[in-house]
Tab-separated table of C-alpha atoms in Angstrom:
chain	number	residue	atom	x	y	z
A	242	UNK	CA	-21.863	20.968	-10.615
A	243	UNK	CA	-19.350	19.885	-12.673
A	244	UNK	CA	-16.069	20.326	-11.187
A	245	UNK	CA	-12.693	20.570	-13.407
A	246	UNK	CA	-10.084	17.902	-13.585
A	247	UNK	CA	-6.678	18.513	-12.933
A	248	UNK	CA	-4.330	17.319	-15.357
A	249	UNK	CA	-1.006	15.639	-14.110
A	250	UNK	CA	1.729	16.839	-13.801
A	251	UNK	CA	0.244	19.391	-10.896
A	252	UNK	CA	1.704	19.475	-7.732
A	253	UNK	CA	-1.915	19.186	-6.047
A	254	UNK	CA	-1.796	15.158	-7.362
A	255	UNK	CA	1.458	14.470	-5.254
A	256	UNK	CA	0.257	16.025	-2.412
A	257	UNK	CA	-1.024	13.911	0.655
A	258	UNK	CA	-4.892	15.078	1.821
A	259	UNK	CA	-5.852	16.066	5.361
A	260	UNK	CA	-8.754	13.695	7.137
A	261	UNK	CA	-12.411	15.209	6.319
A	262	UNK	CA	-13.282	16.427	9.946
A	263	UNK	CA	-16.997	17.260	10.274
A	264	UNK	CA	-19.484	15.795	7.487
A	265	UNK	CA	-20.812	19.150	6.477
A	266	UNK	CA	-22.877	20.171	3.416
A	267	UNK	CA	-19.875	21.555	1.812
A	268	UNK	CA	-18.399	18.271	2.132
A	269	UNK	CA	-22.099	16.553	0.973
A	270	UNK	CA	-21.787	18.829	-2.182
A	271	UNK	CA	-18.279	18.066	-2.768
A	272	UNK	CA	-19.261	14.807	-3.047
A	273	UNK	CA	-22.088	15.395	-5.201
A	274	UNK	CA	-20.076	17.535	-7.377
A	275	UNK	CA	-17.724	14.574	-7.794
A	276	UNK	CA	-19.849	11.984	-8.717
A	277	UNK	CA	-21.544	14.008	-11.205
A	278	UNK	CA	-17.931	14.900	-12.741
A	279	UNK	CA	-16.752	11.282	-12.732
A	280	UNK	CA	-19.578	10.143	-14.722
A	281	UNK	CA	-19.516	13.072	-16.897
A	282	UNK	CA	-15.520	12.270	-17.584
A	283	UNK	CA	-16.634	9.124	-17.607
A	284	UNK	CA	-14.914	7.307	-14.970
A	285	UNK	CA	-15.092	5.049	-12.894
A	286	UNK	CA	-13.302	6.560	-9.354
A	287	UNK	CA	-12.829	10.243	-8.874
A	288	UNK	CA	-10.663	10.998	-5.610
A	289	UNK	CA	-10.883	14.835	-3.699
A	290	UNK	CA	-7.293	16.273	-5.092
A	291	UNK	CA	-8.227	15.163	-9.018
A	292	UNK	CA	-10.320	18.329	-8.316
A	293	UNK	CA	-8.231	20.116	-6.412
A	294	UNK	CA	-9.987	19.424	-3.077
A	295	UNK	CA	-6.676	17.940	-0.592
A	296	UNK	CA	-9.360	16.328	1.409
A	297	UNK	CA	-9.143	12.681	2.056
A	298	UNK	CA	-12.432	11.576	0.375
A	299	UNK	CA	-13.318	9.299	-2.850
A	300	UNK	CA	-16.380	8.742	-5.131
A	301	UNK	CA	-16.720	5.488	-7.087
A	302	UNK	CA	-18.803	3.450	-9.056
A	303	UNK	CA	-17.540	0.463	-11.478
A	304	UNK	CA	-21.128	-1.152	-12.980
A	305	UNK	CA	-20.763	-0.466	-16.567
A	306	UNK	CA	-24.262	-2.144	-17.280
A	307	UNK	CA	-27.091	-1.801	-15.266
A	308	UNK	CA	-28.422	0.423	-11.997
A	309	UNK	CA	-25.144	2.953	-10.968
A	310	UNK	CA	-23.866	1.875	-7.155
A	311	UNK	CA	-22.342	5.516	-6.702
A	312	UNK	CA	-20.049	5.150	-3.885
A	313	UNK	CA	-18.783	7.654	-1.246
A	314	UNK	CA	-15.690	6.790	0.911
A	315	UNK	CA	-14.442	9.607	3.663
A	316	UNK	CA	-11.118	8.891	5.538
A	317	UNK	CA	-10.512	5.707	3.426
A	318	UNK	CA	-8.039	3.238	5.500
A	319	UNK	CA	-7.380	-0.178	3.772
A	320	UNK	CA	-7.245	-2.343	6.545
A	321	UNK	CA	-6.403	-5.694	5.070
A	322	UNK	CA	-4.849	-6.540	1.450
A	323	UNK	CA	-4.611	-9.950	0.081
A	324	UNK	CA	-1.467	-11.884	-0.511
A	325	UNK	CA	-3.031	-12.684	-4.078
A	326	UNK	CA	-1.863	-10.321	-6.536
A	327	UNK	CA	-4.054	-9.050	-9.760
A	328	UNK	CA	-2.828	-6.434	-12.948
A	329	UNK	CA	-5.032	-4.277	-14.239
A	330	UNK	CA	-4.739	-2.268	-17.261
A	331	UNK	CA	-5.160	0.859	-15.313
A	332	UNK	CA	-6.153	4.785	-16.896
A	333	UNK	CA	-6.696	8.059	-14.752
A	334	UNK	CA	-8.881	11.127	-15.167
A	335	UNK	CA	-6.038	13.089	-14.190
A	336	UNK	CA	-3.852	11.509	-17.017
A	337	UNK	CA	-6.265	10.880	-20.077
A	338	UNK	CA	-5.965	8.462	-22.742
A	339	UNK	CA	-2.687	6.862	-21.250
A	340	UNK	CA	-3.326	3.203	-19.933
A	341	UNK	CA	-0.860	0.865	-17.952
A	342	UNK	CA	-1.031	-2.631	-16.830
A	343	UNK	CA	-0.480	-1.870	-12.955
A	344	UNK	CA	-0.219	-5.039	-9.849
A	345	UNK	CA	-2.004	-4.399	-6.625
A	346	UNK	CA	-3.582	-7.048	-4.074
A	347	UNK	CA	-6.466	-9.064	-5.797
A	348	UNK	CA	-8.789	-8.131	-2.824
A	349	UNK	CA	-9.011	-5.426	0.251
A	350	UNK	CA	-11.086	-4.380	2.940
A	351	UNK	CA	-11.380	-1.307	3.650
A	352	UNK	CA	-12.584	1.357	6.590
A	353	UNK	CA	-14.197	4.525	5.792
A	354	UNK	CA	-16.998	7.000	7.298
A	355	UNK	CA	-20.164	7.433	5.047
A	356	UNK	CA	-22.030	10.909	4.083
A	357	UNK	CA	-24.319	10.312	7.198
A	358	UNK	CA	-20.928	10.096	9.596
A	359	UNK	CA	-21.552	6.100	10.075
A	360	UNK	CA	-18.183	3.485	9.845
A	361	UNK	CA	-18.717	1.288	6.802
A	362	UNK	CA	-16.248	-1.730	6.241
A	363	UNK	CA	-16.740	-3.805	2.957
A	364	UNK	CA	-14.425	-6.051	1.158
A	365	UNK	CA	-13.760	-5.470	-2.394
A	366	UNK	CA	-12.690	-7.385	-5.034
A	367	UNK	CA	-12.127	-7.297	-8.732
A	368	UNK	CA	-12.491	-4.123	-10.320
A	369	UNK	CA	-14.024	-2.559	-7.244
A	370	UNK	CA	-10.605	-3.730	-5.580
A	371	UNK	CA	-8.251	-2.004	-8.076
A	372	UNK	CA	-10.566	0.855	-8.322
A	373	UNK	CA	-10.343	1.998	-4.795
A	374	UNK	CA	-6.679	1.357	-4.532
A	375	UNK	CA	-5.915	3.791	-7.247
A	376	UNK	CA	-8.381	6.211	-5.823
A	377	UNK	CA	-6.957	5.879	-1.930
A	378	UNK	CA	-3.384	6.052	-3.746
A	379	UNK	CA	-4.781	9.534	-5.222
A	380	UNK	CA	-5.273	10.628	-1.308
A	381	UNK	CA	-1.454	9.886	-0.298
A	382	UNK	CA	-0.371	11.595	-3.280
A	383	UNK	CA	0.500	8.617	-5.794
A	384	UNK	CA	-0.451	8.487	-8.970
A	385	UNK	CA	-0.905	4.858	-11.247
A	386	UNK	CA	2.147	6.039	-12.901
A	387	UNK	CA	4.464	5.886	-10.052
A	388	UNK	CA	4.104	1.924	-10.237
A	389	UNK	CA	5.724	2.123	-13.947
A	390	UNK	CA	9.138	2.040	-14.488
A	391	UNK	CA	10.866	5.985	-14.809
A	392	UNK	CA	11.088	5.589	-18.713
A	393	UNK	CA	7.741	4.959	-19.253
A	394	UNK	CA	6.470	7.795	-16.176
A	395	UNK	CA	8.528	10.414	-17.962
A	396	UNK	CA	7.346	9.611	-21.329
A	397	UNK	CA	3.686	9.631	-20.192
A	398	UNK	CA	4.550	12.989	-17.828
A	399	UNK	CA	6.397	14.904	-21.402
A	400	UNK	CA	1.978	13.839	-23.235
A	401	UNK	CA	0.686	15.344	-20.268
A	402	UNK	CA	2.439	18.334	-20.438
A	403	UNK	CA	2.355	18.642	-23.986
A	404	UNK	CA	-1.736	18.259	-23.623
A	405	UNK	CA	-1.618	20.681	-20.865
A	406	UNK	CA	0.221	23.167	-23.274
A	407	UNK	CA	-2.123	22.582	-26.305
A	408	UNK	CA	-5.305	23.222	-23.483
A	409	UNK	CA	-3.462	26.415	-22.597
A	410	UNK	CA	-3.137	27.751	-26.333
A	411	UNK	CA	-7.265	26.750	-27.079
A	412	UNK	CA	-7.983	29.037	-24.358
């Protein structure tokens, strides 16, 4: 099912999540629903409170071409971050059509429980790198935004609520 994105600025997307406890089949669906939303967006990452869900758990999948590697991260922990830095240019489901060049670590590992309750551990890098930063940042309430300077945040914020207004008035 295709779940609804939440458009910044909502309080929901500032919000820290809670840890996922038990791997239920709400939380299965959830993350079922999620992956079939990001893709429909399209995206690339889709993180729990993007659909209003403040439960520490992330979909992803950045192969453009090719066979999809849908990823499903529960209780995300980054647990190393290289020195090296990389910038992306950097968008958000949660604040269409705006794009920033953002700088995060070129490469991370990170912890997380799967969808059958077993500890994963894989190192990204790249895109996969950026992408799961963003999305973990999503889970302790930052947005990509919050790495821009405050000129640039409020002028993206004032399109966000003026397309949130617009949305309203179509109904």
């Amino acid at each position: 099912m295709i779940r609804s994105i939440l458009i910044h600025p909502d309080p929901r997307l500032k919000k820290r999540c809670e840890p996922v406890g038990e791997i239920t089949d709400e939380v299965r669906r959830l993350a079922a629903d999620m992956l079939e939303t990001m893709y429909e967006a399209p995206g690339i990452g889709l993180a729990a409170p993007q659909v209003g869900v403040m439960k520490r758990l992330l979909v992803m999948d950045c192969i453009k071409e090719g066979p999809a590697e849908p990823m499903v991260l529960i209780n995300p922990v980054v647990d190393w971050a290289s020195e090296d830095q990389t910038v992306y240019e950097e968008g958000c489901l949660s604040i269409p059509d705006q794009y920033a060049d953002v700088k995060r670590p070129a490469e991370v590992r990170v912890r997380w429980t799967d969808l059958e309750g077993a500890q994963q551990d894989r190192q990204f890098a790249g895109l996969w790198a950026t992408c799961v930063q963003h999305e973990i940042d999503h889970l302790d309430g930052k947005l990509f935004i919050d790495y821009l300077g405050p000129l640039k945040r409020q002028m993206i914020t004032r399109k966000m609520e003026k397309l949130k207004r617009e949305r309203a008035r179509e109904g």
